[in-house]
mmCIF file of C-alpha atoms in Angstrom:
data_model
loop_
_atom_site.group_PDB
_atom_site.id
_atom_site.type_symbol
_atom_site.label_atom_id
_atom_site.label_comp_id
_atom_site.label_asym_id
_atom_site.label_seq_id
_atom_site.Cartn_x
_atom_site.Cartn_y
_atom_site.Cartn_z
ATOM 1 C CA MET A 197 8.701 -18.263 34.187
ATOM 2 C CA ALA A 198 10.674 -22.107 34.053
ATOM 3 C CA PRO A 199 13.317 -22.297 31.479
ATOM 4 C CA GLY A 200 11.692 -25.318 30.186
ATOM 5 C CA SER A 201 8.231 -23.755 30.088
ATOM 6 C CA LYS A 202 9.716 -20.782 28.391
ATOM 7 C CA ALA A 203 11.593 -22.590 25.434
ATOM 8 C CA GLU A 204 7.886 -24.496 25.189
ATOM 9 C CA ARG A 205 6.088 -21.452 24.810
ATOM 10 C CA LYS A 206 9.155 -19.721 22.479
ATOM 11 C CA ALA A 207 8.408 -23.200 20.225
ATOM 12 C CA THR A 208 4.538 -22.706 20.200
ATOM 13 C CA LEU A 209 4.925 -18.911 19.311
ATOM 14 C CA ASP A 210 7.436 -20.045 16.283
ATOM 15 C CA ALA A 211 5.478 -22.793 15.168
ATOM 16 C CA GLY A 212 2.227 -20.527 14.862
ATOM 17 C CA ALA A 213 4.161 -17.927 13.238
ATOM 18 C CA TRP A 214 4.856 -20.184 10.196
ATOM 19 C CA MET A 215 1.777 -21.833 9.896
ATOM 20 C CA PHE A 216 0.094 -18.330 10.505
ATOM 21 C CA ASN A 217 2.733 -17.181 7.176
ATOM 22 C CA VAL A 218 2.117 -20.643 5.390
ATOM 23 C CA VAL A 219 -1.781 -20.626 5.245
ATOM 24 C CA THR A 220 -1.576 -16.745 4.091
ATOM 25 C CA SER A 221 0.725 -17.209 1.407
ATOM 26 C CA VAL A 222 -0.436 -20.489 0.239
ATOM 27 C CA GLY A 223 -4.019 -18.838 0.637
ATOM 28 C CA ILE A 224 -2.894 -16.020 -1.527
ATOM 29 C CA ILE A 225 -1.452 -18.244 -4.047
ATOM 30 C CA MET A 226 -4.511 -19.858 -4.920
ATOM 31 C CA VAL A 227 -6.622 -17.106 -5.271
ATOM 32 C CA ASN A 228 -4.601 -15.271 -7.371
ATOM 33 C CA LYS A 229 -4.136 -18.072 -9.570
ATOM 34 C CA ALA A 230 -8.053 -18.114 -10.125
ATOM 35 C CA LEU A 231 -8.146 -14.466 -10.363
ATOM 36 C CA MET A 232 -5.388 -14.469 -13.223
ATOM 37 C CA ALA A 233 -5.523 -17.858 -14.999
ATOM 38 C CA THR A 234 -9.368 -18.141 -14.674
ATOM 39 C CA HIS A 235 -10.660 -15.020 -14.891
ATOM 40 C CA GLY A 236 -7.961 -13.062 -16.632
ATOM 41 C CA PHE A 237 -7.123 -10.210 -14.358
ATOM 42 C CA SER A 238 -3.435 -10.194 -15.672
ATOM 43 C CA PHE A 239 -2.322 -6.668 -13.386
ATOM 44 C CA ALA A 240 -0.029 -8.314 -10.585
ATOM 45 C CA THR A 241 1.756 -4.818 -10.138
ATOM 46 C CA THR A 242 -1.641 -2.965 -9.793
ATOM 47 C CA LEU A 243 -3.156 -5.931 -7.467
ATOM 48 C CA THR A 244 0.143 -5.294 -5.257
ATOM 49 C CA GLY A 245 -0.646 -1.705 -4.429
ATOM 50 C CA LEU A 246 -4.007 -2.768 -3.521
ATOM 51 C CA HIS A 247 -3.200 -5.353 -1.265
ATOM 52 C CA PHE A 248 -0.694 -2.332 0.547
ATOM 53 C CA ALA A 249 -3.553 -0.116 0.490
ATOM 54 C CA THR A 250 -5.933 -2.782 2.428
ATOM 55 C CA THR A 251 -2.755 -3.478 4.845
ATOM 56 C CA THR A 252 -2.440 0.715 5.104
ATOM 57 C CA LEU A 253 -6.359 1.157 6.097
ATOM 58 C CA MET A 254 -5.917 -2.251 8.729
ATOM 59 C CA THR A 255 -2.716 -0.542 10.795
ATOM 60 C CA ALA A 256 -4.553 2.810 10.548
ATOM 61 C CA ILE A 257 -7.347 0.901 12.443
ATOM 62 C CA MET A 258 -5.011 -0.654 14.598
ATOM 63 C CA LYS A 259 -3.369 2.398 15.550
ATOM 64 C CA TRP A 260 -6.629 4.503 16.287
ATOM 65 C CA LEU A 261 -8.054 1.735 18.675
ATOM 66 C CA GLY A 262 -4.527 1.899 20.636
ATOM 67 C CA TYR A 263 -3.212 -1.899 19.621
ATOM 68 C CA ILE A 264 0.010 -0.096 17.844
ATOM 69 C CA GLN A 265 1.813 2.141 19.853
ATOM 70 C CA PRO A 266 3.851 5.294 18.453
ATOM 71 C CA SER A 267 7.333 4.476 16.671
ATOM 72 C CA TYR A 268 9.984 6.317 15.159
ATOM 73 C CA LEU A 269 11.660 5.328 11.579
ATOM 74 C CA PRO A 270 13.856 7.607 9.826
ATOM 75 C CA LEU A 271 12.183 8.590 6.282
ATOM 76 C CA PRO A 272 15.584 7.764 4.867
ATOM 77 C CA GLU A 273 15.540 4.061 5.755
ATOM 78 C CA LEU A 274 11.656 4.059 4.802
ATOM 79 C CA VAL A 275 12.741 5.311 1.074
ATOM 80 C CA LYS A 276 15.615 3.037 1.059
ATOM 81 C CA PHE A 277 12.831 -0.151 1.926
ATOM 82 C CA VAL A 278 10.094 0.987 -0.184
ATOM 83 C CA VAL A 279 12.639 1.355 -3.200
ATOM 84 C CA PHE A 280 13.694 -2.471 -2.323
ATOM 85 C CA ALA A 281 10.495 -3.772 -1.825
ATOM 86 C CA ASN A 282 9.106 -2.002 -4.960
ATOM 87 C CA LEU A 283 12.062 -3.352 -7.204
ATOM 88 C CA SER A 284 11.590 -6.463 -5.913
ATOM 89 C CA ILE A 285 7.774 -6.760 -6.733
ATOM 90 C CA VAL A 286 8.483 -5.644 -10.638
ATOM 91 C CA GLY A 287 11.677 -7.093 -10.819
ATOM 92 C CA MET A 288 9.945 -10.577 -10.266
ATOM 93 C CA ASN A 289 7.120 -9.845 -12.610
ATOM 94 C CA VAL A 290 9.773 -8.502 -15.498
ATOM 95 C CA SER A 291 12.017 -11.700 -14.915
ATOM 96 C CA LEU A 292 8.956 -13.765 -15.494
ATOM 97 C CA MET A 293 7.820 -11.915 -18.868
ATOM 98 C CA TRP A 294 11.385 -11.713 -20.104
ATOM 99 C CA ASN A 295 12.830 -15.506 -18.656
ATOM 100 C CA SER A 296 11.286 -19.471 -19.158
ATOM 101 C CA VAL A 297 9.303 -20.178 -16.202
ATOM 102 C CA GLY A 298 12.487 -22.565 -15.262
ATOM 103 C CA PHE A 299 15.036 -19.968 -15.114
ATOM 104 C CA TYR A 300 12.287 -17.785 -13.209
ATOM 105 C CA GLN A 301 12.581 -20.382 -10.783
ATOM 106 C CA ILE A 302 16.263 -20.907 -10.773
ATOM 107 C CA ALA A 303 16.434 -16.857 -9.891
ATOM 108 C CA LYS A 304 13.927 -17.242 -6.966
ATOM 109 C CA LEU A 305 16.294 -20.010 -5.605
ATOM 110 C CA CYS A 306 19.531 -17.854 -5.984
ATOM 111 C CA ILE A 307 17.936 -15.571 -3.187
ATOM 112 C CA ILE A 308 18.745 -17.440 -0.396
ATOM 113 C CA PRO A 309 22.691 -17.572 -1.246
ATOM 114 C CA VAL A 310 22.544 -13.743 -1.566
ATOM 115 C CA LEU A 311 21.074 -13.637 2.126
ATOM 116 C CA CYS A 312 23.638 -15.770 3.295
ATOM 117 C CA VAL A 313 26.127 -13.652 1.714
ATOM 118 C CA LEU A 314 24.171 -10.438 2.970
ATOM 119 C CA GLU A 315 24.272 -12.174 6.893
ATOM 120 C CA ILE A 316 27.721 -13.312 6.667
ATOM 121 C CA LEU A 317 28.903 -9.562 5.633
ATOM 122 C CA PHE A 318 26.627 -7.308 7.447
ATOM 123 C CA ASP A 319 25.411 -9.700 10.561
ATOM 124 C CA LYS A 320 28.947 -11.607 11.061
ATOM 125 C CA VAL A 321 26.588 -14.824 10.893
ATOM 126 C CA ARG A 322 28.782 -18.384 10.761
ATOM 127 C CA TYR A 323 26.964 -21.577 9.457
ATOM 128 C CA SER A 324 27.457 -24.808 10.314
ATOM 129 C CA ARG A 325 28.696 -27.632 7.827
ATOM 130 C CA ASP A 326 25.416 -29.289 8.228
ATOM 131 C CA THR A 327 23.419 -25.842 7.868
ATOM 132 C CA LYS A 328 25.133 -25.181 4.752
ATOM 133 C CA LEU A 329 24.521 -28.780 3.372
ATOM 134 C CA SER A 330 20.778 -28.825 4.285
ATOM 135 C CA ILE A 331 20.279 -25.513 2.199
ATOM 136 C CA VAL A 332 21.905 -27.103 -0.357
ATOM 137 C CA LEU A 333 19.705 -29.925 -0.513
ATOM 138 C CA VAL A 334 16.888 -27.621 -0.041
ATOM 139 C CA LEU A 335 17.766 -26.055 -3.730
ATOM 140 C CA ILE A 336 18.462 -28.898 -5.315
ATOM 141 C CA GLY A 337 15.086 -30.585 -4.125
ATOM 142 C CA VAL A 338 12.709 -27.726 -5.131
ATOM 143 C CA ALA A 339 14.863 -27.183 -8.381
ATOM 144 C CA VAL A 340 14.225 -30.574 -9.508
ATOM 145 C CA CYS A 341 10.317 -30.086 -8.523
ATOM 146 C CA THR A 342 9.969 -26.793 -10.530
ATOM 147 C CA VAL A 343 12.603 -25.817 -12.831
ATOM 148 C CA THR A 344 11.882 -27.556 -16.726
ATOM 149 C CA ASP A 345 12.790 -25.815 -19.695
ATOM 150 C CA VAL A 346 15.741 -22.953 -19.123
ATOM 151 C CA SER A 347 16.296 -20.440 -21.474
ATOM 152 C CA VAL A 348 17.821 -16.835 -20.513
ATOM 153 C CA ASN A 349 18.514 -13.496 -22.873
ATOM 154 C CA SER A 350 20.452 -10.346 -21.695
ATOM 155 C CA GLN A 351 17.238 -8.524 -20.664
ATOM 156 C CA GLY A 352 15.812 -11.698 -18.546
ATOM 157 C CA LEU A 353 19.173 -11.948 -16.953
ATOM 158 C CA LEU A 354 19.396 -8.441 -15.975
ATOM 159 C CA ALA A 355 15.885 -8.237 -14.631
ATOM 160 C CA ALA A 356 16.394 -11.573 -12.734
ATOM 161 C CA ILE A 357 19.799 -10.152 -10.904
ATOM 162 C CA VAL A 358 17.551 -6.975 -9.938
ATOM 163 C CA ALA A 359 14.988 -9.382 -8.799
ATOM 164 C CA ILE A 360 17.572 -11.749 -6.974
ATOM 165 C CA TRP A 361 19.282 -8.787 -5.206
ATOM 166 C CA SER A 362 16.301 -6.075 -4.515
ATOM 167 C CA THR A 363 14.267 -9.136 -2.811
ATOM 168 C CA ALA A 364 17.394 -10.276 -0.534
ATOM 169 C CA LEU A 365 18.073 -6.797 0.314
ATOM 170 C CA GLN A 366 14.366 -6.145 1.303
ATOM 171 C CA GLN A 367 14.194 -9.146 3.260
ATOM 172 C CA HIS A 368 17.533 -8.717 5.181
ATOM 173 C CA TYR A 369 16.498 -5.037 5.905
ATOM 174 C CA VAL A 370 13.103 -5.901 7.229
ATOM 175 C CA HIS A 371 15.057 -7.857 9.876
ATOM 176 C CA HIS A 372 17.502 -5.113 10.138
ATOM 177 C CA LEU A 373 14.680 -2.383 10.906
ATOM 178 C CA GLN A 374 13.201 -4.611 13.470
ATOM 179 C CA ARG A 375 16.710 -4.575 14.966
ATOM 180 C CA LYS A 376 17.591 -1.417 15.156
ATOM 181 C CA TYR A 377 15.128 0.657 15.835
ATOM 182 C CA SER A 378 12.853 -1.840 18.079
ATOM 183 C CA LEU A 379 10.136 -2.570 15.985
ATOM 184 C CA GLY A 380 7.503 -4.730 16.064
ATOM 185 C CA SER A 381 6.109 -6.447 13.233
ATOM 186 C CA PHE A 382 2.833 -4.118 13.091
ATOM 187 C CA ASN A 383 5.087 -1.048 13.909
ATOM 188 C CA LEU A 384 7.095 -1.683 10.852
ATOM 189 C CA LEU A 385 4.282 -2.973 8.572
ATOM 190 C CA GLY A 386 2.508 0.593 9.319
ATOM 191 C CA HIS A 387 5.768 2.652 8.388
ATOM 192 C CA THR A 388 6.216 0.785 5.192
ATOM 193 C CA ALA A 389 2.537 -0.266 3.934
ATOM 194 C CA PRO A 390 1.597 3.493 3.047
ATOM 195 C CA GLY A 391 4.556 4.374 1.155
ATOM 196 C CA GLN A 392 4.451 1.177 -0.836
ATOM 197 C CA ALA A 393 0.561 1.281 -1.649
ATOM 198 C CA ALA A 394 1.243 4.820 -2.587
ATOM 199 C CA SER A 395 4.109 3.948 -4.899
ATOM 200 C CA LEU A 396 2.574 0.980 -6.287
ATOM 201 C CA LEU A 397 -1.119 2.375 -6.997
ATOM 202 C CA ILE A 398 0.435 5.299 -9.441
ATOM 203 C CA LEU A 399 3.233 3.393 -10.984
ATOM 204 C CA GLY A 400 1.435 -0.427 -11.050
ATOM 205 C CA PRO A 401 -1.266 0.403 -14.030
ATOM 206 C CA PHE A 402 1.684 2.100 -15.868
ATOM 207 C CA VAL A 403 3.951 -1.048 -15.219
ATOM 208 C CA ASP A 404 1.071 -3.612 -16.024
ATOM 209 C CA PHE A 405 0.393 -1.973 -19.296
ATOM 210 C CA TRP A 406 3.989 -2.424 -20.002
ATOM 211 C CA LEU A 407 3.890 -5.821 -19.068
ATOM 212 C CA THR A 408 0.421 -7.312 -20.316
ATOM 213 C CA ASN A 409 -0.850 -4.279 -23.162
ATOM 214 C CA LYS A 410 -3.682 -4.288 -21.372
ATOM 215 C CA ARG A 411 -5.571 -1.175 -19.412
ATOM 216 C CA VAL A 412 -6.634 -1.994 -15.789
ATOM 217 C CA ASP A 413 -9.308 0.557 -15.868
ATOM 218 C CA THR A 414 -10.683 -1.117 -19.054
ATOM 219 C CA PHE A 415 -10.822 -4.412 -17.500
ATOM 220 C CA ASN A 416 -14.633 -5.931 -17.094
ATOM 221 C CA TYR A 417 -14.976 -5.835 -13.261
ATOM 222 C CA THR A 418 -17.747 -8.988 -12.648
ATOM 223 C CA SER A 419 -18.933 -9.361 -9.364
ATOM 224 C CA ILE A 420 -16.885 -12.652 -9.062
ATOM 225 C CA VAL A 421 -13.699 -10.743 -10.227
ATOM 226 C CA THR A 422 -14.173 -8.247 -7.557
ATOM 227 C CA PHE A 423 -15.055 -10.491 -5.025
ATOM 228 C CA PHE A 424 -11.632 -12.266 -5.468
ATOM 229 C CA ILE A 425 -10.040 -8.906 -5.510
ATOM 230 C CA VAL A 426 -11.377 -8.113 -2.018
ATOM 231 C CA LEU A 427 -10.420 -11.454 -0.773
ATOM 232 C CA SER A 428 -6.832 -11.466 -2.039
ATOM 233 C CA CYS A 429 -6.477 -8.000 -0.600
ATOM 234 C CA ILE A 430 -8.050 -9.531 2.737
ATOM 235 C CA ILE A 431 -5.880 -12.252 2.739
ATOM 236 C CA ALA A 432 -2.900 -10.206 1.677
ATOM 237 C CA VAL A 433 -3.452 -8.086 5.191
ATOM 238 C CA GLY A 434 -2.082 -11.726 6.999
ATOM 239 C CA THR A 435 0.748 -12.595 4.323
ATOM 240 C CA ASN A 436 2.356 -9.192 4.922
ATOM 241 C CA LEU A 437 2.083 -9.283 8.660
ATOM 242 C CA SER A 438 3.365 -12.834 8.623
ATOM 243 C CA GLN A 439 6.366 -12.117 6.573
ATOM 244 C CA PHE A 440 7.275 -9.150 9.298
ATOM 245 C CA ILE A 441 6.844 -11.310 12.124
ATOM 246 C CA CYS A 442 8.640 -14.654 10.800
ATOM 247 C CA ILE A 443 11.734 -12.628 9.722
ATOM 248 C CA GLY A 444 11.745 -10.757 12.916
ATOM 249 C CA ARG A 445 11.383 -13.848 14.766
ATOM 250 C CA PHE A 446 14.007 -15.901 12.838
ATOM 251 C CA THR A 447 16.113 -14.250 9.988
ATOM 252 C CA ALA A 448 15.971 -13.839 6.291
ATOM 253 C CA VAL A 449 17.396 -16.940 5.484
ATOM 254 C CA SER A 450 15.297 -19.099 7.586
ATOM 255 C CA PHE A 451 12.358 -17.528 5.714
ATOM 256 C CA GLN A 452 13.269 -18.259 2.420
ATOM 257 C CA VAL A 453 15.140 -21.934 3.132
ATOM 258 C CA LEU A 454 11.563 -23.236 5.276
ATOM 259 C CA GLY A 455 9.389 -20.963 2.765
ATOM 260 C CA HIS A 456 10.219 -23.279 0.095
ATOM 261 C CA MET A 457 7.451 -25.642 1.905
ATOM 262 C CA LYS A 458 4.947 -23.192 0.512
ATOM 263 C CA THR A 459 6.166 -23.909 -2.768
ATOM 264 C CA ILE A 460 5.641 -27.957 -2.152
ATOM 265 C CA LEU A 461 2.239 -27.398 -0.621
ATOM 266 C CA VAL A 462 1.092 -24.803 -3.667
ATOM 267 C CA LEU A 463 2.278 -27.645 -6.148
ATOM 268 C CA THR A 464 0.582 -30.146 -4.336
ATOM 269 C CA LEU A 465 -2.460 -28.165 -4.124
ATOM 270 C CA GLY A 466 -2.111 -27.250 -7.937
ATOM 271 C CA PHE A 467 -2.476 -31.023 -8.564
ATOM 272 C CA LEU A 468 -5.034 -31.647 -6.360
ATOM 273 C CA PHE A 469 -7.516 -28.797 -7.439
ATOM 274 C CA PHE A 470 -6.330 -27.857 -11.290
ATOM 275 C CA GLY A 471 -5.315 -31.062 -12.735
ATOM 276 C CA LYS A 472 -2.200 -33.839 -11.999
ATOM 277 C CA GLU A 473 -1.014 -32.486 -15.402
ATOM 278 C CA GLY A 474 2.869 -31.779 -14.994
ATOM 279 C CA LEU A 475 2.849 -34.796 -11.544
ATOM 280 C CA ASN A 476 5.398 -37.831 -11.945
ATOM 281 C CA LEU A 477 8.044 -39.350 -10.201
ATOM 282 C CA HIS A 478 10.704 -36.563 -11.081
ATOM 283 C CA VAL A 479 8.797 -33.663 -9.401
ATOM 284 C CA ALA A 480 7.523 -35.957 -6.610
ATOM 285 C CA PHE A 481 11.232 -36.854 -5.987
ATOM 286 C CA GLY A 482 12.385 -33.495 -6.022
ATOM 287 C CA MET A 483 9.691 -32.569 -3.308
ATOM 288 C CA VAL A 484 10.605 -35.168 -0.853
ATOM 289 C CA LEU A 485 14.141 -34.191 -1.160
ATOM 290 C CA ALA A 486 13.113 -30.373 -0.374
ATOM 291 C CA VAL A 487 10.969 -31.305 2.409
ATOM 292 C CA ILE A 488 14.051 -33.731 3.816
ATOM 293 C CA GLY A 489 16.458 -30.560 3.433
ATOM 294 C CA MET A 490 14.135 -28.765 5.325
ATOM 295 C CA ILE A 491 13.899 -30.613 8.119
ATOM 296 C CA TRP A 492 17.962 -31.105 8.472
ATOM 297 C CA TYR A 493 17.827 -27.473 8.234
ATOM 298 C CA GLY A 494 15.697 -26.757 10.920
ATOM 299 C CA ASN A 495 17.473 -29.408 13.041
ATOM 300 C CA ALA A 496 20.977 -28.005 12.211
ATOM 301 C CA SER A 497 20.212 -24.500 12.415
ATOM 302 C CA SER A 498 18.760 -24.805 16.021
ATOM 303 C CA LYS A 499 21.830 -26.704 17.436
ATOM 304 C CA PRO A 500 24.679 -24.967 19.126
ATOM 305 C CA GLY A 501 26.849 -23.512 16.398
ATOM 306 C CA GLY A 502 24.438 -24.393 13.757
ATOM 307 C CA LYS A 503 24.055 -20.681 12.590
ATOM 308 C CA GLU A 504 25.661 -18.349 15.267
ATOM 309 C CA ARG A 505 25.694 -14.182 15.295
ATOM 310 C CA PRO A 506 28.709 -12.936 17.312
ATOM 311 C CA VAL A 507 27.856 -11.209 20.485
ATOM 312 C CA TYR A 508 31.320 -10.692 21.510
ATOM 313 C CA SER A 509 31.500 -6.813 21.481
ATOM 314 C CA ALA A 510 28.154 -6.426 23.573
ATOM 315 C CA VAL A 511 30.022 -8.653 25.922
ATOM 316 C CA SER A 512 33.227 -7.317 25.856
ATOM 317 C CA GLU A 513 32.192 -3.727 26.221
ATOM 318 C CA LYS A 514 30.300 -5.020 29.334
ATOM 319 C CA THR A 515 33.253 -6.555 30.661
ATOM 320 C CA GLN A 516 35.317 -3.170 30.231
ATOM 321 C CA LYS A 517 32.487 -1.312 32.193
ATOM 322 C CA LEU A 518 32.580 -3.521 34.830
ATOM 323 C CA GLY A 519 36.347 -3.571 34.764
ATOM 324 C CA ILE A 520 36.575 0.136 35.042
ATOM 325 C CA LEU A 521 33.933 0.145 37.890
ATOM 326 C CA SER A 522 35.981 -2.486 39.964
ATOM 327 C CA SER A 523 39.078 -0.633 39.349
ATOM 328 C CA GLN A 524 37.175 2.487 40.634
ATOM 329 C CA SER A 525 35.846 0.941 43.995
ATOM 330 C CA GLU A 526 39.551 -0.720 45.105
ATOM 331 C CA LEU A 527 40.669 2.749 44.132
ATOM 332 C CA ASP A 528 37.835 4.815 46.497
ATOM 333 C CA GLN A 529 38.539 1.655 48.934
ATOM 334 C CA LYS A 530 42.391 2.584 49.267
ATOM 335 C CA VAL A 531 42.015 5.895 49.603
#
């Protein structure tokens, strides 16, 4: 395949992966908003457990049909991932309950700097000045259009810290496991989804009762509520898969930065379908800043030196091996 056509194919697949993630993520947010805000189903942790149970069923069917090949993931790695992922889910829910919406949004924005630190420390990634500035512009833009009231307390701050670090570690770990064990998105999802489903379905009802003081088993499950739960679970399969695809193809930082496009879309769709309350020049200015920052980030990080991952170890090792082989062949010729 010609270099040009190969690059074009990669760009097309990258765009498709992003579009898949954006559509499924925005779709599930809108469905869950209708389910929780309109119909009063406030059991977010249990619902996430149902999402992963549906994802587990999908991966089991794909394995049975032969679309997912057998792969290996050590149990300690799986346990660490499930702990990070579940702490992220529970931490975000608790952070939203104990903090103001404004501080909750600030906590979500802090995930990007933490991911940058993890990539610098563990992956030795180097960012150019333009890449750093574009990330800052995205954070400012999203903060301007989402952060309103900001109040915090000690327990809320602790919940936010747990949510930030567990989310960052979980997303960084996705990329790490895919590279270390050569796992595709389906393979990794097949390993992790059952553990998350089992743990969240067992713990979820208790966590939700603690958060809402309501029992999931006594909720009035009407036909429309059941429909929205099933629809949410179906869309969640695509959301979970697309997250792994995007982080695998790019990095967790890129996933977070460009992922804020979903925040802008959700705000826009919210204004269109749920009323224009809260839409003003202030919010519109923040949206424009965020979009400019995302475009700048995409351009800056794709340039040479925009975001570099060192490859010197593999190259030097290969060079050393070639040097040894050449010296041995020279000796053989002399002998």
